[in-house]
Amino acid sequence: SYVSCHDNHTLWDKLTITTGDEAERRKQNKLSAAIYMSCQGRVFIYSGEEYLRTKNGEHNTFNMPIGLNKMDWELTEKNKDMVSFYKELIGLRKEMTGLCDKSKTAKDNITTFVKEEGLLGVKVINKATELIKPLYEEVLIIFNSNKAERTVTLPEGKYKILLHTVKIGNGDADIVVSEKINIEGTTALFLGKM
């Protein structure tokens, strides 16, 4: 699963072509990463995606100057919020054994609990392995690609916010929800069942 690679536009360049507003592009970048990093199977991250790497809109740069293809490490400082988000997302994925299961029954680890226009909610079952004992045996992931906020009815139980592509107030740590939750437009939300 991936959204950009060396052969074509970077993710940031793709978003720049389609979306003028930088704040909206940042939200789209986080949503894109959340979607492909929560797919079952292997994940491919193009180097620099986490700090909004750009090739200045060029898609095929194999014969372009090295300055266009180089890693611009100054962008890591400029976009450290994005780098932190990717680190959190990768750390959370490592905990979600349901996404890394290679058995014939792997598809049973993921079920859909909401599917509407621009809105998808899935439940991931995480089982202990020889190497990992997940902190949360059940994780809900909600994607809202709509521009507007949506209200989602949650499966029964109490859920802790694990990761949100947009921070609420001083962060989401220790926020517990049940029954329903509002999810802002162009965002993703990960919830761990308590």
PDB file of N, CA and C in Angstrom, residues 71-131:
ATOM      1  N   MET A  71      17.301  14.834  -0.848  1.00  0.00           N
ATOM      2  CA  MET A  71      16.533  14.897   0.388  1.00  0.00           C
ATOM      3  C   MET A  71      16.785  16.265   1.006  1.00  0.00           C
ATOM      4  N   ASP A  72      15.756  17.069   1.137  1.00  0.00           N
ATOM      5  CA  ASP A  72      15.876  18.406   1.718  1.00  0.00           C
ATOM      6  C   ASP A  72      15.599  18.311   3.210  1.00  0.00           C
ATOM      7  N   TRP A  73      16.662  18.074   3.979  1.00  0.00           N
ATOM      8  CA  TRP A  73      16.521  17.822   5.410  1.00  0.00           C
ATOM      9  C   TRP A  73      16.017  19.043   6.174  1.00  0.00           C
ATOM     10  N   GLU A  74      16.119  20.225   5.605  1.00  0.00           N
ATOM     11  CA  GLU A  74      15.580  21.418   6.270  1.00  0.00           C
ATOM     12  C   GLU A  74      14.064  21.331   6.405  1.00  0.00           C
ATOM     13  N   LEU A  75      13.441  20.588   5.508  1.00  0.00           N
ATOM     14  CA  LEU A  75      11.986  20.423   5.595  1.00  0.00           C
ATOM     15  C   LEU A  75      11.568  19.633   6.837  1.00  0.00           C
ATOM     16  N   THR A  76      12.469  18.806   7.393  1.00  0.00           N
ATOM     17  CA  THR A  76      12.117  18.065   8.612  1.00  0.00           C
ATOM     18  C   THR A  76      11.886  19.020   9.773  1.00  0.00           C
ATOM     19  N   GLU A  77      12.655  20.087   9.831  1.00  0.00           N
ATOM     20  CA  GLU A  77      12.470  21.084  10.888  1.00  0.00           C
ATOM     21  C   GLU A  77      11.242  21.942  10.604  1.00  0.00           C
ATOM     22  N   LYS A  78      11.089  22.343   9.362  1.00  0.00           N
ATOM     23  CA  LYS A  78       9.957  23.192   8.982  1.00  0.00           C
ATOM     24  C   LYS A  78       8.619  22.468   9.205  1.00  0.00           C
ATOM     25  N   ASN A  79       8.611  21.153   8.984  1.00  0.00           N
ATOM     26  CA  ASN A  79       7.376  20.371   9.074  1.00  0.00           C
ATOM     27  C   ASN A  79       7.447  19.321  10.179  1.00  0.00           C
ATOM     28  N   LYS A  80       8.017  19.696  11.319  1.00  0.00           N
ATOM     29  CA  LYS A  80       8.208  18.710  12.387  1.00  0.00           C
ATOM     30  C   LYS A  80       6.886  18.172  12.938  1.00  0.00           C
ATOM     31  N   ASP A  81       5.795  18.931  12.791  1.00  0.00           N
ATOM     32  CA  ASP A  81       4.492  18.417  13.202  1.00  0.00           C
ATOM     33  C   ASP A  81       4.094  17.214  12.340  1.00  0.00           C
ATOM     34  N   MET A  82       4.404  17.273  11.047  1.00  0.00           N
ATOM     35  CA  MET A  82       4.097  16.152  10.160  1.00  0.00           C
ATOM     36  C   MET A  82       4.993  14.951  10.475  1.00  0.00           C
ATOM     37  N   VAL A  83       6.275  15.209  10.740  1.00  0.00           N
ATOM     38  CA  VAL A  83       7.203  14.131  11.095  1.00  0.00           C
ATOM     39  C   VAL A  83       6.709  13.436  12.367  1.00  0.00           C
ATOM     40  N   SER A  84       6.277  14.204  13.341  1.00  0.00           N
ATOM     41  CA  SER A  84       5.750  13.622  14.593  1.00  0.00           C
ATOM     42  C   SER A  84       4.501  12.797  14.335  1.00  0.00           C
ATOM     43  N   PHE A  85       3.621  13.300  13.474  1.00  0.00           N
ATOM     44  CA  PHE A  85       2.402  12.560  13.143  1.00  0.00           C
ATOM     45  C   PHE A  85       2.749  11.213  12.525  1.00  0.00           C
ATOM     46  N   TYR A  86       3.659  11.205  11.557  1.00  0.00           N
ATOM     47  CA  TYR A  86       4.054   9.943  10.920  1.00  0.00           C
ATOM     48  C   TYR A  86       4.658   8.979  11.943  1.00  0.00           C
ATOM     49  N   LYS A  87       5.465   9.483  12.865  1.00  0.00           N
ATOM     50  CA  LYS A  87       6.057   8.627  13.901  1.00  0.00           C
ATOM     51  C   LYS A  87       4.959   7.982  14.745  1.00  0.00           C
ATOM     52  N   GLU A  88       3.963   8.784  15.145  1.00  0.00           N
ATOM     53  CA  GLU A  88       2.845   8.254  15.936  1.00  0.00           C
ATOM     54  C   GLU A  88       2.071   7.209  15.147  1.00  0.00           C
ATOM     55  N   LEU A  89       1.809   7.503  13.889  1.00  0.00           N
ATOM     56  CA  LEU A  89       1.044   6.597  13.040  1.00  0.00           C
ATOM     57  C   LEU A  89       1.785   5.273  12.838  1.00  0.00           C
ATOM     58  N   ILE A  90       3.080   5.337  12.586  1.00  0.00           N
ATOM     59  CA  ILE A  90       3.883   4.124  12.412  1.00  0.00           C
ATOM     60  C   ILE A  90       3.909   3.323  13.713  1.00  0.00           C
ATOM     61  N   GLY A  91       4.060   4.006  14.850  1.00  0.00           N
ATOM     62  CA  GLY A  91       4.058   3.323  16.139  1.00  0.00           C
ATOM     63  C   GLY A  91       2.736   2.617  16.406  1.00  0.00           C
ATOM     64  N   LEU A  92       1.635   3.285  16.075  1.00  0.00           N
ATOM     65  CA  LEU A  92       0.323   2.682  16.264  1.00  0.00           C
ATOM     66  C   LEU A  92       0.136   1.475  15.347  1.00  0.00           C
ATOM     67  N   ARG A  93       0.569   1.607  14.115  1.00  0.00           N
ATOM     68  CA  ARG A  93       0.452   0.479  13.175  1.00  0.00           C
ATOM     69  C   ARG A  93       1.205  -0.745  13.692  1.00  0.00           C
ATOM     70  N   LYS A  94       2.378  -0.542  14.276  1.00  0.00           N
ATOM     71  CA  LYS A  94       3.164  -1.662  14.799  1.00  0.00           C
ATOM     72  C   LYS A  94       2.397  -2.422  15.881  1.00  0.00           C
ATOM     73  N   GLU A  95       1.507  -1.728  16.596  1.00  0.00           N
ATOM     74  CA  GLU A  95       0.696  -2.345  17.646  1.00  0.00           C
ATOM     75  C   GLU A  95      -0.500  -3.114  17.090  1.00  0.00           C
ATOM     76  N   MET A  96      -0.860  -2.836  15.839  1.00  0.00           N
ATOM     77  CA  MET A  96      -2.086  -3.388  15.273  1.00  0.00           C
ATOM     78  C   MET A  96      -1.791  -4.663  14.482  1.00  0.00           C
ATOM     79  N   THR A  97      -1.720  -5.771  15.209  1.00  0.00           N
ATOM     80  CA  THR A  97      -1.392  -7.057  14.588  1.00  0.00           C
ATOM     81  C   THR A  97      -2.438  -7.477  13.555  1.00  0.00           C
ATOM     82  N   GLY A  98      -3.657  -6.989  13.688  1.00  0.00           N
ATOM     83  CA  GLY A  98      -4.706  -7.321  12.731  1.00  0.00           C
ATOM     84  C   GLY A  98      -4.400  -6.832  11.329  1.00  0.00           C
ATOM     85  N   LEU A  99      -3.515  -5.847  11.204  1.00  0.00           N
ATOM     86  CA  LEU A  99      -3.135  -5.322   9.896  1.00  0.00           C
ATOM     87  C   LEU A  99      -1.954  -6.083   9.295  1.00  0.00           C
ATOM     88  N   CYS A 100      -1.254  -6.844  10.121  1.00  0.00           N
ATOM     89  CA  CYS A 100      -0.038  -7.531   9.669  1.00  0.00           C
ATOM     90  C   CYS A 100      -0.212  -9.044   9.569  1.00  0.00           C
ATOM     91  N   ASP A 101      -1.397  -9.530   9.835  1.00  0.00           N
ATOM     92  CA  ASP A 101      -1.694 -10.957   9.802  1.00  0.00           C
ATOM     93  C   ASP A 101      -1.608 -11.474   8.363  1.00  0.00           C
ATOM     94  N   LYS A 102      -0.852 -12.526   8.149  1.00  0.00           N
ATOM     95  CA  LYS A 102      -0.690 -13.098   6.805  1.00  0.00           C
ATOM     96  C   LYS A 102      -1.411 -14.438   6.661  1.00  0.00           C
ATOM     97  N   SER A 103      -2.232 -14.769   7.639  1.00  0.00           N
ATOM     98  CA  SER A 103      -2.927 -16.060   7.588  1.00  0.00           C
ATOM     99  C   SER A 103      -4.101 -16.005   6.607  1.00  0.00           C
ATOM    100  N   LYS A 104      -4.673 -17.159   6.342  1.00  0.00           N
ATOM    101  CA  LYS A 104      -5.818 -17.244   5.430  1.00  0.00           C
ATOM    102  C   LYS A 104      -7.060 -16.565   6.011  1.00  0.00           C
ATOM    103  N   THR A 105      -7.083 -16.371   7.325  1.00  0.00           N
ATOM    104  CA  THR A 105      -8.252 -15.756   7.965  1.00  0.00           C
ATOM    105  C   THR A 105      -8.025 -14.270   8.269  1.00  0.00           C
ATOM    106  N   ALA A 106      -6.992 -13.691   7.706  1.00  0.00           N
ATOM    107  CA  ALA A 106      -6.649 -12.289   7.992  1.00  0.00           C
ATOM    108  C   ALA A 106      -7.809 -11.341   7.718  1.00  0.00           C
ATOM    109  N   LYS A 107      -8.581 -11.613   6.685  1.00  0.00           N
ATOM    110  CA  LYS A 107      -9.696 -10.726   6.330  1.00  0.00           C
ATOM    111  C   LYS A 107     -10.725 -10.627   7.455  1.00  0.00           C
ATOM    112  N   ASP A 108     -10.782 -11.638   8.309  1.00  0.00           N
ATOM    113  CA  ASP A 108     -11.744 -11.636   9.414  1.00  0.00           C
ATOM    114  C   ASP A 108     -11.359 -10.659  10.527  1.00  0.00           C
ATOM    115  N   ASN A 109     -10.127 -10.145  10.477  1.00  0.00           N
ATOM    116  CA  ASN A 109      -9.675  -9.197  11.500  1.00  0.00           C
ATOM    117  C   ASN A 109     -10.287  -7.817  11.327  1.00  0.00           C
ATOM    118  N   ILE A 110     -10.852  -7.537  10.155  1.00  0.00           N
ATOM    119  CA  ILE A 110     -11.369  -6.197   9.871  1.00  0.00           C
ATOM    120  C   ILE A 110     -12.820  -6.291   9.438  1.00  0.00           C
ATOM    121  N   THR A 111     -13.670  -5.536  10.131  1.00  0.00           N
ATOM    122  CA  THR A 111     -15.081  -5.457   9.749  1.00  0.00           C
ATOM    123  C   THR A 111     -15.481  -3.984   9.658  1.00  0.00           C
ATOM    124  N   THR A 112     -16.441  -3.706   8.824  1.00  0.00           N
ATOM    125  CA  THR A 112     -16.927  -2.346   8.628  1.00  0.00           C
ATOM    126  C   THR A 112     -18.110  -2.098   9.546  1.00  0.00           C
ATOM    127  N   PHE A 113     -18.111  -0.957  10.257  1.00  0.00           N
ATOM    128  CA  PHE A 113     -19.266  -0.627  11.084  1.00  0.00           C
ATOM    129  C   PHE A 113     -20.006   0.621  10.585  1.00  0.00           C
ATOM    130  N   VAL A 114     -19.402   1.393   9.698  1.00  0.00           N
ATOM    131  CA  VAL A 114     -20.117   2.492   9.055  1.00  0.00           C
ATOM    132  C   VAL A 114     -19.527   2.697   7.660  1.00  0.00           C
ATOM    133  N   LYS A 115     -20.423   2.869   6.683  1.00  0.00           N
ATOM    134  CA  LYS A 115     -19.989   3.118   5.312  1.00  0.00           C
ATOM    135  C   LYS A 115     -21.036   4.015   4.664  1.00  0.00           C
ATOM    136  N   GLU A 116     -20.663   5.271   4.493  1.00  0.00           N
ATOM    137  CA  GLU A 116     -21.539   6.263   3.888  1.00  0.00           C
ATOM    138  C   GLU A 116     -20.701   7.074   2.909  1.00  0.00           C
ATOM    139  N   GLU A 117     -21.330   7.965   2.184  1.00  0.00           N
ATOM    140  CA  GLU A 117     -20.610   8.816   1.235  1.00  0.00           C
ATOM    141  C   GLU A 117     -19.474   9.555   1.946  1.00  0.00           C
ATOM    142  N   GLY A 118     -18.227   9.247   1.580  1.00  0.00           N
ATOM    143  CA  GLY A 118     -17.062   9.932   2.142  1.00  0.00           C
ATOM    144  C   GLY A 118     -16.725   9.568   3.573  1.00  0.00           C
ATOM    145  N   LEU A 119     -17.358   8.534   4.106  1.00  0.00           N
ATOM    146  CA  LEU A 119     -17.167   8.167   5.511  1.00  0.00           C
ATOM    147  C   LEU A 119     -17.035   6.651   5.618  1.00  0.00           C
ATOM    148  N   LEU A 120     -15.991   6.208   6.293  1.00  0.00           N
ATOM    149  CA  LEU A 120     -15.782   4.776   6.490  1.00  0.00           C
ATOM    150  C   LEU A 120     -15.288   4.537   7.902  1.00  0.00           C
ATOM    151  N   GLY A 121     -15.899   3.567   8.565  1.00  0.00           N
ATOM    152  CA  GLY A 121     -15.468   3.167   9.901  1.00  0.00           C
ATOM    153  C   GLY A 121     -15.236   1.672   9.921  1.00  0.00           C
ATOM    154  N   VAL A 122     -14.051   1.251  10.366  1.00  0.00           N
ATOM    155  CA  VAL A 122     -13.729  -0.170  10.442  1.00  0.00           C
ATOM    156  C   VAL A 122     -13.265  -0.526  11.853  1.00  0.00           C
ATOM    157  N   LYS A 123     -13.501  -1.789  12.203  1.00  0.00           N
ATOM    158  CA  LYS A 123     -13.028  -2.326  13.474  1.00  0.00           C
ATOM    159  C   LYS A 123     -11.930  -3.326  13.155  1.00  0.00           C
ATOM    160  N   VAL A 124     -10.780  -3.168  13.810  1.00  0.00           N
ATOM    161  CA  VAL A 124      -9.638  -4.067  13.614  1.00  0.00           C
ATOM    162  C   VAL A 124      -9.440  -4.870  14.895  1.00  0.00           C
ATOM    163  N   ILE A 125      -9.437  -6.190  14.757  1.00  0.00           N
ATOM    164  CA  ILE A 125      -9.177  -7.087  15.886  1.00  0.00           C
ATOM    165  C   ILE A 125      -7.682  -7.401  15.895  1.00  0.00           C
ATOM    166  N   ASN A 126      -7.036  -7.148  17.015  1.00  0.00           N
ATOM    167  CA  ASN A 126      -5.597  -7.369  17.171  1.00  0.00           C
ATOM    168  C   ASN A 126      -5.364  -8.504  18.158  1.00  0.00           C
ATOM    169  N   LYS A 127      -4.716  -9.553  17.693  1.00  0.00           N
ATOM    170  CA  LYS A 127      -4.434 -10.707  18.536  1.00  0.00           C
ATOM    171  C   LYS A 127      -2.967 -10.701  18.938  1.00  0.00           C
ATOM    172  N   ALA A 128      -2.689 -11.231  20.108  1.00  0.00           N
ATOM    173  CA  ALA A 128      -1.306 -11.330  20.572  1.00  0.00           C
ATOM    174  C   ALA A 128      -0.525 -12.273  19.662  1.00  0.00           C
ATOM    175  N   THR A 129       0.730 -11.933  19.440  1.00  0.00           N
ATOM    176  CA  THR A 129       1.634 -12.785  18.669  1.00  0.00           C
ATOM    177  C   THR A 129       2.828 -13.124  19.563  1.00  0.00           C
ATOM    178  N   GLU A 130       3.770 -13.868  19.016  1.00  0.00           N
ATOM    179  CA  GLU A 130       4.985 -14.190  19.779  1.00  0.00           C
ATOM    180  C   GLU A 130       5.754 -12.916  20.129  1.00  0.00           C
ATOM    181  N   LEU A 131       5.693 -11.914  19.274  1.00  0.00           N
ATOM    182  CA  LEU A 131       6.477 -10.690  19.460  1.00  0.00           C
ATOM    183  C   LEU A 131       5.700  -9.524  20.052  1.00  0.00           C
TER     184      LEU A 131
END
